[in-house]
Coordinates of C-alpha atoms in Angstrom, one line a residue:
M1 CA 0.0 0.0 0.0
R2 CA 1.3 3.4 -1.0
T3 CA 1.6 6.3 1.5
L4 CA -0.3 9.5 0.6
I5 CA 1.5 12.5 2.1
S6 CA -0.1 16.0 2.2
T7 CA 2.6 18.7 2.3
A8 CA 1.6 22.3 2.9
F9 CA 2.7 25.8 3.9
V10 CA -0.1 26.7 6.4
S11 CA -0.8 29.8 8.5
L12 CA -1.4 29.3 12.2
D13 CA -5.2 29.6 11.6
G14 CA -5.1 27.0 8.8
V15 CA -5.0 29.0 5.6
V16 CA -3.1 27.5 2.7
E17 CA -4.2 29.8 -0.1
A18 CA -1.7 31.5 -2.4
P19 CA 1.5 31.0 -0.3
G20 CA 3.8 31.7 -3.3
G21 CA 2.1 34.8 -4.7
E22 CA -0.7 33.4 -6.8
P23 CA -3.1 36.2 -7.9
G24 CA -6.5 36.9 -6.5
Y25 CA -5.9 36.5 -2.8
R26 CA -5.6 39.5 -0.5
N27 CA -2.5 38.1 1.4
S28 CA -0.9 36.4 -1.7
G29 CA 2.7 35.5 -1.2
W30 CA 2.4 35.4 2.6
T31 CA 5.1 32.8 3.1
F32 CA 8.0 35.1 2.3
K33 CA 6.6 38.6 3.1
D34 CA 8.4 39.9 6.2
M35 CA 9.8 36.5 7.0
E36 CA 13.5 35.8 7.4
F37 CA 14.5 33.0 5.1
L38 CA 16.2 30.1 6.9
P39 CA 17.3 27.3 4.6
E40 CA 17.2 24.7 7.4
A41 CA 13.5 25.3 7.8
F42 CA 12.8 24.2 4.2
E43 CA 15.1 21.1 4.3
I44 CA 11.9 19.0 4.3
K45 CA 11.0 20.3 0.8
G46 CA 14.1 18.8 -0.7
R47 CA 13.7 15.6 1.2
E48 CA 10.2 15.3 -0.1
Q49 CA 11.5 15.3 -3.7
Q50 CA 14.0 12.6 -2.9
E51 CA 11.5 10.3 -1.0
A52 CA 8.4 10.7 -3.1
T53 CA 7.8 8.5 -6.1
A54 CA 4.8 10.3 -7.5
M55 CA 3.0 13.6 -7.1
M56 CA -0.7 14.3 -6.8
M57 CA -2.7 17.5 -7.1
G58 CA -6.1 18.9 -8.0
R59 CA -6.9 20.6 -11.3
V60 CA -6.3 24.2 -10.1
S61 CA -2.9 23.4 -8.6
Y62 CA -2.0 21.4 -11.7
E63 CA -2.9 24.3 -14.0
A64 CA -0.7 26.6 -11.9
F65 CA 2.3 24.3 -11.2
S66 CA 2.5 22.9 -14.7
Q67 CA 3.1 26.3 -16.2
V68 CA 6.2 27.0 -14.0
W69 CA 7.6 24.0 -12.2
P70 CA 8.9 22.1 -15.3
G71 CA 11.4 24.9 -15.8
M72 CA 12.4 25.5 -12.2
E73 CA 15.7 24.0 -10.9
D74 CA 14.3 23.9 -7.4
F75 CA 11.8 21.3 -8.5
V76 CA 13.8 19.3 -11.0
D77 CA 13.3 16.0 -9.2
Y78 CA 9.5 16.3 -9.8
N79 CA 9.9 16.6 -13.6
A80 CA 10.4 12.9 -14.3
M81 CA 8.1 11.7 -11.5
P82 CA 4.6 10.4 -12.5
K83 CA 1.9 12.9 -11.7
Y84 CA -1.8 12.2 -10.8
V85 CA -4.4 15.0 -11.2
V86 CA -7.7 14.4 -9.4
S87 CA -10.3 16.2 -11.5
T88 CA -13.7 15.6 -12.9
T89 CA -13.3 18.5 -15.5
L90 CA -9.7 18.4 -16.7
T91 CA -9.3 16.9 -20.2
E92 CA -6.4 15.0 -21.7
D93 CA -5.7 17.8 -24.2
A94 CA -5.2 20.2 -21.3
L95 CA -2.1 18.3 -20.0
V96 CA 1.3 19.8 -20.7
S97 CA 3.8 17.8 -22.6
N98 CA 7.0 18.9 -20.8
W99 CA 6.3 17.6 -17.3
G100 CA 6.5 13.8 -17.5
E101 CA 3.8 11.2 -17.3
T102 CA 0.4 12.5 -16.1
T103 CA -2.7 10.5 -15.3
I104 CA -6.1 12.0 -14.6
L105 CA -8.0 10.4 -11.7
R106 CA -11.8 11.1 -11.8
S107 CA -12.8 10.1 -8.3
L108 CA -11.7 9.4 -4.7
D109 CA -12.3 5.7 -5.4
E110 CA -9.6 5.9 -8.1
V111 CA -7.3 7.6 -5.5
A112 CA -8.0 4.7 -3.1
A113 CA -7.3 2.2 -5.8
L114 CA -4.0 3.9 -6.6
K115 CA -3.0 3.7 -3.0
E116 CA -3.4 -0.1 -3.2
T117 CA -0.8 -0.4 -6.0
E118 CA 2.9 -1.1 -5.6
G119 CA 5.2 1.8 -5.2
G120 CA 6.5 4.4 -2.9
P121 CA 5.0 7.6 -1.3
I122 CA 2.8 10.0 -3.2
I123 CA 3.2 13.6 -2.3
I124 CA 0.2 16.1 -2.5
H125 CA 1.1 19.7 -3.3
G126 CA -1.2 22.7 -3.1
S127 CA -4.7 21.5 -3.8
A128 CA -6.8 22.8 -0.8
T129 CA -10.1 21.3 -2.0
L130 CA -8.5 17.9 -2.8
N131 CA -6.7 17.8 0.6
R132 CA -10.0 18.4 2.4
N133 CA -11.8 15.7 0.4
L134 CA -9.0 13.2 0.8
S135 CA -8.8 13.9 4.5
D136 CA -12.6 13.5 5.0
A137 CA -12.4 10.2 3.0
G138 CA -9.6 8.9 5.3
L139 CA -7.1 8.6 2.5
I140 CA -4.2 10.8 3.8
D141 CA -1.6 8.9 5.7
R142 CA 0.8 11.7 6.7
Y143 CA 1.0 15.5 6.9
H144 CA 4.2 17.6 6.4
L145 CA 3.3 21.0 7.6
L146 CA 5.4 24.1 7.7
V147 CA 3.4 26.4 10.0
F148 CA 3.9 30.1 9.6
P149 CA 3.4 32.5 12.6
L150 CA 0.6 34.4 10.9
L151 CA -3.1 34.7 11.2
L152 CA -4.6 35.3 7.7
G153 CA -8.3 35.2 8.5
A154 CA -10.1 34.5 5.2
G155 CA -8.7 32.1 2.7
K156 CA -8.8 28.4 1.6
R157 CA -8.1 26.1 4.5
L158 CA -6.2 22.8 4.6
F159 CA -8.8 21.1 6.7
S160 CA -12.6 21.0 6.2
D161 CA -15.2 22.0 8.7
T162 CA -17.2 18.7 8.1
D163 CA -18.8 17.4 11.2
K164 CA -17.0 14.1 11.6
D165 CA -15.4 11.8 14.2
A166 CA -12.1 13.0 15.7
Q167 CA -9.1 11.9 13.8
K168 CA -6.0 11.3 15.9
L169 CA -2.6 12.3 14.6
K170 CA 0.8 11.2 15.9
L171 CA 3.6 13.7 15.9
V172 CA 6.7 12.0 14.4
E173 CA 9.0 14.9 13.7
H174 CA 9.0 18.6 14.7
E175 CA 11.2 21.6 15.0
A176 CA 10.8 25.3 15.7
Y177 CA 13.0 27.9 14.0
S178 CA 14.2 31.3 15.1
N179 CA 12.0 33.0 12.6
G180 CA 8.9 31.5 14.2
L181 CA 8.3 28.9 11.5
Q182 CA 7.5 25.4 12.8
K183 CA 7.9 22.0 11.1
N184 CA 5.3 19.4 12.1
V185 CA 5.1 15.9 10.6
F186 CA 2.1 13.9 11.7
D187 CA 1.1 10.3 10.9
V188 CA -2.6 9.7 10.7
V189 CA -3.5 7.1 13.4
R190 CA -5.8 4.4 12.0

């Protein structure tokens, strides 16, 4: 069974929208505004590229990332990695040709079936709506969270507000940095 890992930059109040400067959000680019950059705080991002064997995202994140990540040296390890886009609306002709093998999954059942296949970890980038749906369906196995010392108020959240049974998490790695950033890695307890 493959491990599904959600990785996110998240504000203390749970917002994940537009961390890198995507247009249309009031606080766009909040991860690097007025924040001292400490390379050691982002070590996990490089490790994710080395440990993951596939990447998953929703349509909106795919459309954004596929336009810039294939040419970015920071994400070179993701280029050859198989990608899975979970979408009911994305068409095959909308897939880019310069970012490796990409498969469209049409449902959470298809995600669950993918998890049952042979292979290593699958990392989920961006994709707020997909993250909420996967979490609510019990399909996420681990969270890699870089928590920023900010309260952003409005914005897309990592976790849904669905009324559901409590989900226990086990902290397996953590570190706090001098700029206030915190790394928290949680395994989902089944």
